[in-house]
Short mmCIF file of C-alpha atoms in Angstrom, two decimals:
data_model
loop_
_atom_site.label_atom_id
_atom_site.label_comp_id
_atom_site.label_asym_id
_atom_site.label_seq_id
_atom_site.Cartn_x
_atom_site.Cartn_y
_atom_site.Cartn_z
CA UNK T 434 -37.29 -52.25 14.10
CA UNK T 435 -38.41 -55.62 13.00
CA UNK T 436 -40.72 -56.10 15.67
CA UNK T 437 -43.47 -53.34 15.16
CA UNK T 438 -43.48 -54.17 11.37
CA UNK T 439 -43.70 -57.60 12.03
CA UNK T 440 -46.63 -57.24 14.45
CA UNK T 441 -48.26 -54.69 12.04
CA UNK T 442 -48.36 -57.64 9.40
CA UNK T 443 -49.96 -60.07 11.73
CA UNK T 444 -52.86 -57.59 11.83
CA UNK T 445 -53.79 -58.83 8.29
CA UNK T 446 -54.73 -62.17 9.50
CA UNK T 447 -58.15 -60.88 10.83
CA UNK T 448 -59.70 -64.00 11.61
CA UNK T 449 -57.20 -64.13 14.85
CA UNK T 450 -58.76 -61.10 16.20
CA UNK T 451 -58.86 -61.55 20.19
CA UNK T 452 -62.50 -61.94 21.47
CA UNK T 453 -62.93 -60.11 24.81
CA UNK T 454 -59.43 -58.66 25.14
CA UNK T 455 -59.12 -55.07 25.50
CA UNK T 456 -56.90 -53.13 23.20
CA UNK T 457 -53.45 -52.01 24.25
CA UNK T 458 -54.02 -48.19 24.92
CA UNK T 459 -50.55 -46.61 24.83
CA UNK T 460 -49.26 -48.50 21.81
CA UNK T 461 -48.57 -46.36 18.68
CA UNK T 462 -48.53 -49.54 16.65
CA UNK T 463 -51.91 -50.82 17.84
CA UNK T 464 -54.52 -49.98 14.85
CA UNK T 465 -57.47 -51.32 16.54
CA UNK T 466 -59.18 -47.91 16.72
CA UNK T 467 -61.59 -47.10 13.56
CA UNK T 468 -59.10 -44.77 11.93
CA UNK T 469 -56.69 -47.51 12.20
CA UNK T 470 -57.93 -49.45 9.10
CA UNK T 471 -56.97 -46.40 6.64
CA UNK T 472 -53.33 -46.75 8.31
CA UNK T 473 -53.04 -50.26 7.43
CA UNK T 474 -54.18 -49.81 3.64
CA UNK T 475 -51.81 -46.73 3.49
CA UNK T 476 -48.82 -48.85 4.86
CA UNK T 477 -49.54 -51.88 2.60
CA UNK T 478 -48.25 -50.09 -0.38
CA UNK T 479 -44.57 -49.30 0.41
CA UNK T 480 -44.49 -52.85 1.99
CA UNK T 481 -45.80 -54.61 -0.71
CA UNK T 482 -42.73 -53.89 -3.06
CA UNK T 483 -40.50 -55.36 -0.23
CA UNK T 484 -42.14 -58.49 0.52
CA UNK T 485 -41.16 -60.13 -2.74
CA UNK T 486 -37.41 -59.13 -1.85
CA UNK T 487 -37.84 -60.11 2.10
CA UNK T 488 -35.79 -57.54 3.32
CA UNK T 489 -36.75 -55.55 6.31
CA UNK T 490 -37.57 -51.56 5.50
CA UNK T 491 -36.28 -49.00 7.88
CA UNK T 492 -39.62 -48.58 9.39
CA UNK T 493 -39.72 -44.56 10.01
CA UNK T 494 -41.98 -44.46 12.65
CA UNK T 495 -42.64 -41.74 15.46
CA UNK T 496 -41.25 -43.46 18.76
CA UNK T 497 -44.15 -45.09 20.42
CA UNK T 498 -45.28 -43.09 23.47
CA UNK T 499 -45.77 -44.88 26.53
CA UNK T 500 -48.52 -43.24 28.82
CA UNK T 501 -48.65 -44.13 32.44
CA UNK T 502 -52.06 -43.57 33.91
CA UNK T 503 -53.18 -43.56 37.60
CA UNK T 504 -55.50 -46.18 37.28
CA UNK T 505 -54.57 -49.31 39.36
CA UNK T 506 -53.34 -52.16 37.54
CA UNK T 507 -55.18 -55.33 37.43
CA UNK T 508 -53.36 -58.30 39.32
CA UNK T 509 -53.64 -61.78 37.94
CA UNK T 510 -52.87 -64.62 40.28
CA UNK T 511 -53.05 -66.91 37.54
CA UNK T 512 -53.33 -67.05 33.78
CA UNK T 513 -53.73 -70.33 32.10
CA UNK T 514 -53.34 -71.03 28.28
CA UNK T 515 -54.94 -74.09 27.01
CA UNK T 516 -53.96 -74.62 23.30
CA UNK T 517 -55.91 -77.25 21.39
CA UNK T 518 -54.65 -78.35 17.92
CA UNK T 519 -54.72 -81.47 15.38
CA UNK T 520 -51.05 -81.69 15.26
CA UNK T 521 -48.73 -82.55 18.36
CA UNK T 522 -45.62 -81.07 16.82
CA UNK T 523 -47.12 -77.80 15.95
CA UNK T 524 -48.22 -77.63 19.60
CA UNK T 525 -44.63 -78.58 20.83
CA UNK T 526 -43.19 -75.76 18.63
CA UNK T 527 -45.82 -73.34 20.02
CA UNK T 528 -44.90 -74.36 23.67
CA UNK T 529 -41.27 -73.64 23.03
CA UNK T 530 -42.21 -70.11 21.58
CA UNK T 531 -44.74 -69.44 24.41
CA UNK T 532 -42.08 -70.42 27.20
CA UNK T 533 -39.42 -68.62 25.68
CA UNK T 534 -41.33 -65.24 25.37
CA UNK T 535 -42.35 -65.59 28.92
CA UNK T 536 -38.90 -66.08 30.13
CA UNK T 537 -37.73 -63.21 28.04
CA UNK T 538 -40.62 -61.02 29.60
CA UNK T 539 -39.92 -62.22 33.09
CA UNK T 540 -43.19 -63.87 33.76
CA UNK T 541 -43.13 -66.85 36.20
CA UNK T 542 -44.37 -70.13 34.69
CA UNK T 543 -46.10 -72.49 37.02
CA UNK T 544 -46.40 -75.50 35.01
CA UNK T 545 -46.44 -76.75 31.43
CA UNK T 546 -48.25 -80.04 30.98
CA UNK T 547 -49.91 -81.92 28.26
CA UNK T 548 -53.46 -83.06 28.75
CA UNK T 549 -54.32 -86.43 27.17
CA UNK T 550 -55.47 -86.21 23.77
CA UNK T 551 -59.23 -86.36 22.67
CA UNK T 552 -60.40 -88.72 19.96
CA UNK T 553 -63.61 -87.86 18.20
CA UNK T 554 -64.62 -91.11 16.39
CA UNK T 555 -67.75 -91.72 14.30
CA UNK T 556 -68.80 -94.45 11.98
CA UNK T 557 -70.63 -93.74 8.64
CA UNK T 558 -72.16 -95.74 5.71
CA UNK T 559 -69.65 -96.02 2.98
CA UNK T 560 -72.04 -95.86 0.14
CA UNK T 561 -74.39 -93.57 -0.84
CA UNK T 562 -77.36 -96.11 -1.15
CA UNK T 563 -77.89 -99.49 0.76
CA UNK T 564 -74.82 -101.59 1.57
CA UNK T 565 -75.43 -101.33 5.35
CA UNK T 566 -72.73 -103.82 6.09
CA UNK T 567 -69.83 -101.58 4.49
CA UNK T 568 -68.81 -98.61 6.60
CA UNK T 569 -66.06 -96.28 7.04
CA UNK T 570 -64.71 -94.86 10.20
CA UNK T 571 -63.20 -91.37 10.98
CA UNK T 572 -61.54 -89.99 13.94
CA UNK T 573 -60.58 -86.37 14.99
CA UNK T 574 -57.68 -86.31 17.37
CA UNK T 575 -57.48 -83.01 19.32
CA UNK T 576 -54.27 -82.57 21.20
CA UNK T 577 -53.82 -80.29 24.04
CA UNK T 578 -51.10 -78.20 25.78
CA UNK T 579 -51.53 -76.24 29.17
CA UNK T 580 -49.29 -73.30 29.99
CA UNK T 581 -50.00 -71.94 33.44
CA UNK T 582 -48.44 -68.63 34.42
CA UNK T 583 -48.76 -67.12 38.01
CA UNK T 584 -48.30 -63.46 39.36
CA UNK T 585 -48.67 -61.28 36.23
CA UNK T 586 -50.00 -57.66 36.31
CA UNK T 587 -52.68 -56.65 33.82
CA UNK T 588 -50.40 -54.68 31.31
CA UNK T 589 -47.80 -57.43 31.38
CA UNK T 590 -50.72 -60.10 30.77
CA UNK T 591 -52.18 -57.77 27.82
CA UNK T 592 -48.99 -57.47 26.14
CA UNK T 593 -47.89 -61.23 26.54
CA UNK T 594 -51.27 -62.41 25.50
CA UNK T 595 -51.62 -60.42 22.24
CA UNK T 596 -48.14 -61.34 21.38
CA UNK T 597 -48.68 -64.95 21.81
CA UNK T 598 -52.08 -64.77 19.98
CA UNK T 599 -51.17 -62.78 17.07
CA UNK T 600 -48.58 -65.73 16.41
CA UNK T 601 -50.96 -68.46 17.03
CA UNK T 602 -50.53 -70.93 14.03
CA UNK T 603 -53.22 -71.61 11.87
CA UNK T 604 -55.42 -74.71 12.97
CA UNK T 605 -54.63 -74.18 16.78
CA UNK T 606 -57.35 -72.72 19.02
CA UNK T 607 -56.59 -71.00 22.53
CA UNK T 608 -58.75 -70.74 25.58
CA UNK T 609 -57.18 -68.17 28.33
CA UNK T 610 -58.68 -68.50 31.64
CA UNK T 611 -57.60 -65.47 33.88
CA UNK T 612 -58.02 -65.18 37.69
CA UNK T 613 -57.93 -61.66 38.89
CA UNK T 614 -57.44 -60.72 42.49
CA UNK T 615 -59.51 -57.95 43.92
CA UNK T 616 -59.72 -56.39 47.40
CA UNK T 617 -63.09 -56.67 49.52
CA UNK T 618 -65.25 -53.43 48.10
CA UNK T 619 -65.89 -50.82 50.69
CA UNK T 620 -69.59 -51.78 50.59
CA UNK T 621 -68.86 -55.17 52.04
CA UNK T 622 -66.75 -54.06 54.76
CA UNK T 623 -69.23 -53.28 57.49
CA UNK T 624 -72.78 -54.21 57.78
CA UNK T 625 -75.24 -51.53 56.57
CA UNK T 626 -77.36 -51.78 59.39
CA UNK T 627 -74.97 -50.61 61.98
CA UNK T 628 -75.66 -47.32 60.92
CA UNK T 629 -78.89 -47.46 59.58
CA UNK T 630 -80.86 -49.74 61.70
CA UNK T 631 -84.22 -51.10 59.99
CA UNK T 632 -87.29 -51.89 61.57
CA UNK T 633 -88.14 -55.52 61.36
CA UNK T 634 -91.74 -54.69 60.28
CA UNK T 635 -90.24 -53.03 57.04
CA UNK T 636 -88.39 -55.96 56.21
CA UNK T 637 -91.33 -58.18 56.46
CA UNK Z 1357 -23.69 -73.53 -20.91
CA UNK Z 1358 -21.56 -71.06 -19.06
CA UNK Z 1359 -18.65 -73.22 -18.59
CA UNK Z 1360 -18.61 -73.63 -22.29
CA UNK Z 1361 -18.38 -69.62 -22.58
CA UNK Z 1362 -15.81 -69.56 -20.30
CA UNK Z 1363 -13.64 -72.12 -22.26
CA UNK Z 1364 -13.98 -69.99 -25.40
CA UNK Z 1365 -12.59 -66.81 -23.60
CA UNK Z 1366 -9.90 -68.64 -22.51
CA UNK Z 1367 -8.88 -69.90 -25.93
CA UNK Z 1368 -9.46 -66.44 -27.52
CA UNK Z 1369 -7.59 -64.38 -24.91
CA UNK Z 1370 -5.58 -66.32 -22.53
CA UNK Z 1371 -4.32 -63.10 -20.70
CA UNK Z 1372 -8.09 -62.07 -19.61
CA UNK Z 1373 -8.64 -65.66 -17.87
CA UNK Z 1374 -8.45 -64.47 -14.40
CA UNK Z 1375 -10.80 -61.45 -15.04
CA UNK Z 1376 -13.40 -63.71 -16.56
CA UNK Z 1377 -13.00 -66.66 -13.75
CA UNK Z 1378 -13.61 -63.82 -11.35
CA UNK Z 1379 -16.72 -62.62 -13.18
CA UNK Z 1380 -18.05 -66.14 -13.26
CA UNK Z 1381 -17.61 -66.45 -9.51
CA UNK Z 1382 -19.30 -63.11 -9.22
CA UNK Z 1383 -21.85 -63.51 -11.73
CA UNK Z 1384 -25.52 -64.10 -10.30
CA UNK Z 1385 -27.46 -66.41 -12.64
CA UNK Z 1386 -31.24 -65.95 -12.32
CA UNK Z 1387 -32.04 -69.58 -11.55
CA UNK Z 1388 -29.70 -70.26 -8.45
CA UNK Z 1389 -31.68 -70.47 -5.32
CA UNK Z 1390 -31.07 -67.53 -2.85
CA UNK Z 1391 -30.03 -70.32 -0.20
CA UNK Z 1392 -26.60 -70.45 -2.26
CA UNK Z 1393 -25.82 -66.94 -1.37
CA UNK Z 1394 -26.88 -67.04 2.26
CA UNK Z 1395 -23.76 -66.27 4.73
CA UNK Z 1396 -23.65 -68.34 7.81
CA UNK Z 1397 -23.78 -65.31 10.22
CA UNK Z 1398 -26.83 -63.57 8.28
CA UNK Z 1399 -29.87 -62.12 9.94
CA UNK Z 1400 -32.48 -64.47 9.90
CA UNK Z 1401 -35.22 -62.33 10.99
CA UNK Z 1402 -34.94 -60.40 7.66
CA UNK Z 1403 -35.53 -63.50 5.77
CA UNK Z 1404 -38.39 -64.57 7.78
CA UNK Z 1405 -39.71 -61.25 9.38
CA UNK Z 1406 -43.42 -62.54 9.79
CA UNK Z 1407 -45.54 -65.73 9.32
CA UNK Z 1408 -45.00 -66.70 5.56
CA UNK Z 1409 -45.51 -70.04 3.95
CA UNK Z 1410 -42.38 -72.26 3.46
CA UNK Z 1411 -40.18 -71.10 0.63
CA UNK Z 1412 -37.50 -74.05 -0.48
CA UNK Z 1413 -35.41 -71.47 -2.02
CA UNK Z 1414 -35.20 -69.42 1.00
CA UNK Z 1415 -34.63 -71.94 3.44
CA UNK Z 1416 -31.04 -73.24 3.59
CA UNK Z 1417 -31.82 -76.80 5.45
CA UNK Z 1418 -31.65 -80.07 3.84
CA UNK Z 1419 -35.09 -80.95 4.79
CA UNK Z 1420 -37.17 -83.99 3.48
CA UNK Z 1421 -40.80 -84.54 4.44
CA UNK Z 1422 -43.54 -87.03 3.52
CA UNK Z 1423 -44.09 -90.63 2.96
CA UNK Z 1424 -41.22 -92.38 1.25
CA UNK Z 1425 -41.56 -94.40 -1.88
CA UNK Z 1426 -41.10 -97.86 -1.47
CA UNK Z 1427 -37.52 -98.70 -1.10
CA UNK Z 1428 -36.72 -94.75 -1.09
CA UNK Z 1429 -36.56 -91.75 1.01
CA UNK Z 1430 -39.02 -88.96 1.94
CA UNK Z 1431 -39.15 -86.45 -0.89
CA UNK Z 1432 -36.81 -83.34 -1.03
CA UNK Z 1433 -37.92 -79.86 0.07
CA UNK Z 1434 -38.31 -78.59 -3.65
CA UNK Z 1435 -41.79 -78.79 -4.69
CA UNK Z 1436 -43.13 -80.45 -1.53
CA UNK Z 1437 -46.74 -79.84 -0.62
CA UNK Z 1438 -46.37 -81.34 3.06
CA UNK Z 1439 -44.02 -78.51 3.87
CA UNK Z 1440 -46.21 -76.11 2.69
CA UNK Z 1441 -49.35 -77.52 4.48
CA UNK Z 1442 -47.70 -77.63 7.94
CA UNK Z 1443 -47.38 -74.32 9.71
CA UNK Z 1444 -44.05 -73.19 10.23
CA UNK Z 1445 -42.08 -71.47 13.04
CA UNK Z 1446 -39.23 -70.00 10.76
CA UNK Z 1447 -40.40 -66.32 11.78
CA UNK Z 1448 -40.34 -67.30 15.64
CA UNK Z 1449 -36.48 -68.40 16.21
CA UNK Z 1450 -35.40 -67.63 19.67
CA UNK Z 1451 -33.34 -64.66 18.28
CA UNK Z 1452 -36.58 -63.11 16.64
CA UNK Z 1453 -38.49 -63.66 20.02
CA UNK Z 1454 -35.68 -61.78 22.06
CA UNK Z 1455 -35.99 -59.15 19.48
CA UNK Z 1456 -39.92 -59.02 19.79
CA UNK Z 1457 -39.62 -58.97 23.46
CA UNK Z 1458 -37.00 -56.35 23.59
CA UNK Z 1459 -39.53 -54.16 21.93
CA UNK Z 1460 -42.14 -55.16 23.99
CA UNK Z 1461 -40.49 -54.88 27.58
CA UNK Z 1462 -41.36 -51.14 27.93
CA UNK Z 1463 -45.00 -51.81 28.09
CA UNK Z 1464 -44.91 -54.37 30.77
CA UNK Z 1465 -45.19 -53.62 34.41
CA UNK Z 1466 -43.69 -55.51 37.19
CA UNK Z 1467 -45.42 -57.66 39.85
CA UNK Z 1468 -45.21 -55.96 43.29
CA UNK Z 1469 -42.58 -57.79 45.19
CA UNK Z 1470 -44.44 -57.85 48.57
CA UNK Z 1471 -47.16 -60.29 47.07
CA UNK Z 1472 -44.92 -63.34 46.62
CA UNK Z 1473 -46.75 -66.05 48.19
CA UNK Z 1474 -50.33 -67.24 47.80
CA UNK Z 1475 -51.30 -66.77 51.48
CA UNK Z 1476 -50.37 -62.66 51.52
CA UNK Z 1477 -52.41 -62.75 47.98
CA UNK Z 1478 -55.37 -64.17 49.77
CA UNK Z 1479 -54.83 -61.78 52.80
CA UNK Z 1480 -54.93 -58.69 50.96
CA UNK Z 1481 -56.90 -59.51 47.98
CA UNK Z 1482 -59.32 -62.19 49.12
CA UNK Z 1483 -62.02 -62.00 46.28
CA UNK Z 1484 -60.87 -63.87 42.98
CA UNK Z 1485 -62.75 -63.33 39.73
CA UNK Z 1486 -62.18 -65.67 36.92
CA UNK Z 1487 -63.00 -64.90 33.19
CA UNK Z 1488 -62.04 -66.95 30.09
CA UNK Z 1489 -61.25 -65.70 26.57
CA UNK Z 1490 -61.37 -68.08 23.52
CA UNK Z 1491 -59.25 -67.50 20.29
CA UNK Z 1492 -60.03 -69.39 17.25
CA UNK Z 1493 -60.53 -69.36 13.42
CA UNK Z 1494 -63.90 -69.58 12.39
CA UNK Z 1495 -67.05 -67.64 10.66
CA UNK Z 1496 -67.39 -65.87 14.12
CA UNK Z 1497 -64.81 -64.07 16.42
CA UNK Z 1498 -67.27 -64.32 19.22
CA UNK Z 1499 -67.76 -66.94 21.77
CA UNK Z 1500 -70.66 -67.37 24.03
CA UNK Z 1501 -68.71 -69.12 26.99
CA UNK Z 1502 -66.71 -66.02 27.19
CA UNK Z 1503 -69.43 -64.11 29.44
CA UNK Z 1504 -69.13 -66.80 32.17
CA UNK Z 1505 -67.70 -65.25 35.37
CA UNK Z 1506 -66.67 -67.01 38.51
CA UNK Z 1507 -66.25 -64.94 41.67
CA UNK Z 1508 -64.63 -66.91 44.65
CA UNK Z 1509 -64.14 -65.59 48.05
CA UNK Z 1510 -63.32 -67.17 51.38
CA UNK Z 1511 -66.05 -66.96 53.93
CA UNK Z 1512 -63.42 -66.12 56.99
CA UNK Z 1513 -62.23 -63.04 55.03
CA UNK Z 1514 -65.59 -61.17 55.22
CA UNK Z 1515 -66.57 -59.20 58.07
CA UNK Z 1516 -69.29 -61.71 59.69
CA UNK Z 1517 -70.16 -62.46 63.37
CA UNK Z 1518 -71.15 -65.99 64.33
CA UNK Z 1519 -74.98 -65.52 63.45
CA UNK Z 1520 -74.09 -63.65 60.12
CA UNK Z 1521 -71.97 -66.36 58.95
CA UNK Z 1522 -74.20 -69.04 59.70
CA UNK Z 1523 -77.13 -67.19 58.07
CA UNK Z 1524 -74.67 -66.71 55.06
CA UNK Z 1525 -74.21 -70.48 54.51
CA UNK Z 1526 -77.81 -71.13 54.60
CA UNK Z 1527 -78.52 -68.41 51.98
CA UNK Z 1528 -75.70 -69.79 49.99
CA UNK Z 1529 -76.73 -73.30 50.09
CA UNK Z 1530 -74.40 -75.61 47.70
CA UNK Z 1531 -72.21 -72.95 46.44
CA UNK Z 1532 -70.05 -73.14 49.59
CA UNK Z 1533 -67.31 -75.96 49.70
CA UNK Z 1534 -66.42 -76.76 53.20
CA UNK Z 1535 -63.12 -78.29 52.70
CA UNK Z 1536 -61.63 -74.97 51.34
CA UNK Z 1537 -64.03 -72.49 53.03
CA UNK Z 1538 -64.79 -70.79 49.53
CA UNK Z 1539 -68.00 -69.45 48.26
CA UNK Z 1540 -68.19 -69.62 44.66
CA UNK Z 1541 -70.75 -67.32 42.50
CA UNK Z 1542 -71.29 -68.37 38.83
CA UNK Z 1543 -73.04 -65.85 36.70
CA UNK Z 1544 -73.79 -66.20 33.01
CA UNK Z 1545 -77.21 -64.59 32.78
CA UNK Z 1546 -76.15 -61.38 31.11
CA UNK Z 1547 -74.77 -61.36 27.76
CA UNK Z 1548 -71.52 -59.40 28.50
CA UNK Z 1549 -68.75 -60.39 30.87
CA UNK Z 1550 -68.62 -57.03 32.55
CA UNK Z 1551 -72.24 -57.09 33.36
CA UNK Z 1552 -71.81 -60.56 34.59
CA UNK Z 1553 -68.93 -59.26 36.78
CA UNK Z 1554 -71.00 -56.56 38.35
CA UNK Z 1555 -74.03 -58.92 38.86
CA UNK Z 1556 -71.73 -61.29 40.69
CA UNK Z 1557 -70.46 -58.31 42.95
CA UNK Z 1558 -73.97 -57.32 43.61
CA UNK Z 1559 -75.11 -60.85 44.76
CA UNK Z 1560 -72.10 -60.90 47.24
CA UNK Z 1561 -73.24 -57.40 48.70
CA UNK Z 1562 -76.81 -58.41 48.89
CA UNK Z 1563 -75.67 -61.67 50.80
CA UNK Z 1564 -73.41 -59.76 53.03
CA UNK Z 1565 -75.89 -57.24 54.12
CA UNK Z 1566 -78.77 -59.56 54.56
CA UNK Z 1567 -76.89 -62.10 56.44
CA UNK Z 1568 -76.20 -59.35 58.99
CA UNK Z 1569 -79.93 -58.74 59.46
CA UNK Z 1570 -82.20 -60.58 62.01
CA UNK Z 1571 -85.69 -61.41 60.98
CA UNK Z 1572 -88.40 -62.03 63.15
CA UNK Z 1573 -89.04 -65.57 61.90
CA UNK Z 1574 -85.36 -66.62 62.79
CA UNK Z 1575 -86.54 -67.00 66.39
CA UNK Z 1576 -88.50 -70.21 65.36
CA UNK Z 1577 -85.19 -71.82 64.58
CA UNK Z 1578 -85.49 -75.24 65.83
CA UNK Z 1579 -82.83 -78.18 66.66
CA UNK Z 1580 -83.47 -79.65 63.15
CA UNK Z 1581 -82.16 -76.21 61.59
CA UNK Z 1582 -78.98 -76.18 63.70
CA UNK Z 1583 -75.92 -76.48 61.53
CA UNK Z 1584 -73.79 -78.34 64.36
CA UNK Z 1585 -74.98 -80.80 66.98
CA UNK Z 1586 -74.76 -79.14 70.67
CA UNK Z 1587 -75.04 -81.37 73.55
CA UNK Z 1588 -76.82 -79.19 75.81
CA UNK Z 1589 -80.26 -79.62 76.10
CA UNK Z 1590 -80.30 -82.81 74.06
CA UNK Z 1591 -81.77 -86.29 74.64
CA UNK Z 1592 -78.23 -87.64 75.12
CA UNK Z 1593 -77.70 -85.22 78.00
CA UNK Z 1594 -81.12 -85.88 79.48
CA UNK Z 1595 -80.66 -89.71 79.36
CA UNK Z 1596 -77.26 -89.54 80.96
CA UNK Z 1597 -78.32 -87.50 83.75
CA UNK Z 1598 -81.20 -89.77 84.26
CA UNK Z 1599 -79.21 -92.85 84.67
CA UNK Z 1600 -76.54 -91.35 86.80
CA UNK Z 1601 -79.14 -89.53 89.06
CA UNK Z 1602 -80.85 -93.03 89.40
CA UNK Z 1603 -77.78 -94.72 90.14
CA UNK Z 1604 -76.77 -92.13 92.85
CA UNK Z 1605 -80.27 -92.34 94.27
CA UNK Z 1606 -80.17 -96.20 94.56
CA UNK Z 1607 -76.64 -96.00 95.88
CA UNK Z 1608 -76.77 -93.24 98.39
CA UNK Z 1609 -80.72 -92.29 98.70
CA UNK Z 1610 -80.17 -88.56 98.05
CA UNK Z 1611 -82.54 -86.65 95.72
CA UNK Z 1612 -82.48 -82.98 95.00
CA UNK Z 1613 -82.57 -82.83 91.17
CA UNK Z 1614 -81.00 -79.59 90.21
CA UNK Z 1615 -77.98 -79.61 92.40
CA UNK Z 1616 -77.40 -83.18 91.62
CA UNK Z 1617 -77.57 -82.68 88.04
CA UNK Z 1618 -75.07 -79.70 88.26
CA UNK Z 1619 -72.65 -81.66 90.16
CA UNK Z 1620 -72.84 -84.28 87.67
CA UNK Z 1621 -72.34 -82.23 84.93
CA UNK Z 1622 -69.31 -80.74 86.22
CA UNK Z 1623 -67.53 -84.11 86.60
CA UNK Z 1624 -64.92 -84.67 83.87
CA UNK Z 1625 -66.17 -88.21 82.98
CA UNK Z 1626 -69.34 -86.43 81.93
CA UNK Z 1627 -67.40 -83.90 79.81
CA UNK Z 1628 -65.32 -86.47 78.07
CA UNK Z 1629 -68.51 -88.28 77.38
CA UNK Z 1630 -70.17 -84.96 75.91
CA UNK Z 1631 -66.99 -84.48 73.77
CA UNK Z 1632 -66.97 -87.91 72.12
CA UNK Z 1633 -70.78 -87.74 71.58
CA UNK Z 1634 -70.44 -84.05 69.78
CA UNK Z 1635 -67.32 -85.68 67.79
CA UNK Z 1636 -69.40 -88.58 66.61
CA UNK Z 1637 -72.61 -86.30 65.61
CA UNK Z 1638 -70.46 -83.62 63.83
CA UNK Z 1639 -67.73 -85.41 62.07
CA UNK Z 1640 -69.40 -88.76 61.60
CA UNK Z 1641 -68.44 -92.16 62.38
CA UNK Z 1642 -64.83 -93.17 62.22
CA UNK Z 1643 -62.71 -95.72 64.12
CA UNK Z 1644 -60.95 -93.23 66.33
CA UNK Z 1645 -64.35 -91.39 67.00
CA UNK Z 1646 -65.94 -94.63 68.04
CA UNK Z 1647 -63.31 -95.85 70.29
CA UNK Z 1648 -63.29 -92.48 72.08
CA UNK Z 1649 -66.81 -92.79 72.74
CA UNK Z 1650 -66.52 -96.50 74.08
CA UNK Z 1651 -63.84 -95.16 76.42
CA UNK Z 1652 -65.86 -92.32 77.60
CA UNK Z 1653 -69.04 -94.59 78.20
CA UNK Z 1654 -66.83 -97.07 80.16
CA UNK Z 1655 -65.47 -94.21 82.49
CA UNK Z 1656 -68.81 -92.72 82.90
CA UNK Z 1657 -70.77 -95.96 83.92
CA UNK Z 1658 -67.72 -97.19 85.85
CA UNK Z 1659 -67.63 -100.37 83.81
#
């Protein structure tokens, strides 16, 4: 399949490793574990010859085994992706990609909006020495795009975010804010003092 | 040059003309770009399976990019640096995205259908924990802001009685939002996000249990510490009752303090006055509140 091979190719761009996202457990393609690096180098050799001809190799892999654990899945009420870049056209294309991917994976999209751009301007002296009256001005424009998704489970969020982040174009940054919902834990359901009354002298 | 060869063949052996023409059509000259041989219904995902720089000989589109020369058009795609510089999404066509998602679908789980509205979510899962991840290219993959955790919980969803909720509000201070009834705990003192999450949950537990405790010094709570204004035993009540009692005494000449006071308190105008004063003190001054107070005063004093 083109998909696992394409994803494996993304692993080569190591600068885009996600910070703080736990690795995908049940995926056979995921080479995040220690021995995975050897797998990458080994797979480089058969692929290198094919890259120049731009053909897909028939990737003979063992079918990825999906393990289902009893652990409860986290529930995210809201996942908001804020993408920042210097080029608005790149962000437009990326937004199209992210929204299409979300629709394909049946993720509800709350809102897609564009934050107004930030312009970072500064004025410097044009010359190395003296000539204070001659300056040069620079500005850096940062464009934003915010994609808000609602009602996602932990597994789906992991899959979607990893897919979308591996295909983040160069020069674009992303900040993902996840709001997870939790039940009130058992130790906050009832006050402790009903069962074990404490003397006031002790508390003083 | 190839045309010349063909002509020579035709002159030499006319009966083999068709074969050499056929061979010309089939012959792949090394210099031809790949775009010439691309069929219209090809599998594009095979041409661009992953993120690669723009190759003009592999993209069959008549693209032009760049600032045009004076009186001219933007430069063509052959040898165009602008097309190389900009990130391209040729590997992420809708067809490619569909293929990728088909492969990813087995790893996704469905959202429980019972939790379709925010209200049901709040009811069953009242605690909300916020965490942020950052992705960017740079010398380091880590971002120190990723350890910050916000824990939000509605006060009404915790099991607290009257005294406990008031004490909780005093303990929590400015972390409580009155409009939304939400307590927000922000933790960033630990280096890892998991540690901050645990610390926030620990703070919530401590707040909860401490607010149920009643300390000895809480008995010294004075009127200044009260969260809400209560009319009973307030200067306003005393003043009103004094005025009414003196009026009654002046009018009828009766005087038995306690019973008269009880009767006066029972009257509906006095209750209305009490409501209007409590409203003014608790909710602040607004036009409707001041008007209500005016009406109540007029009724009580029979103006």
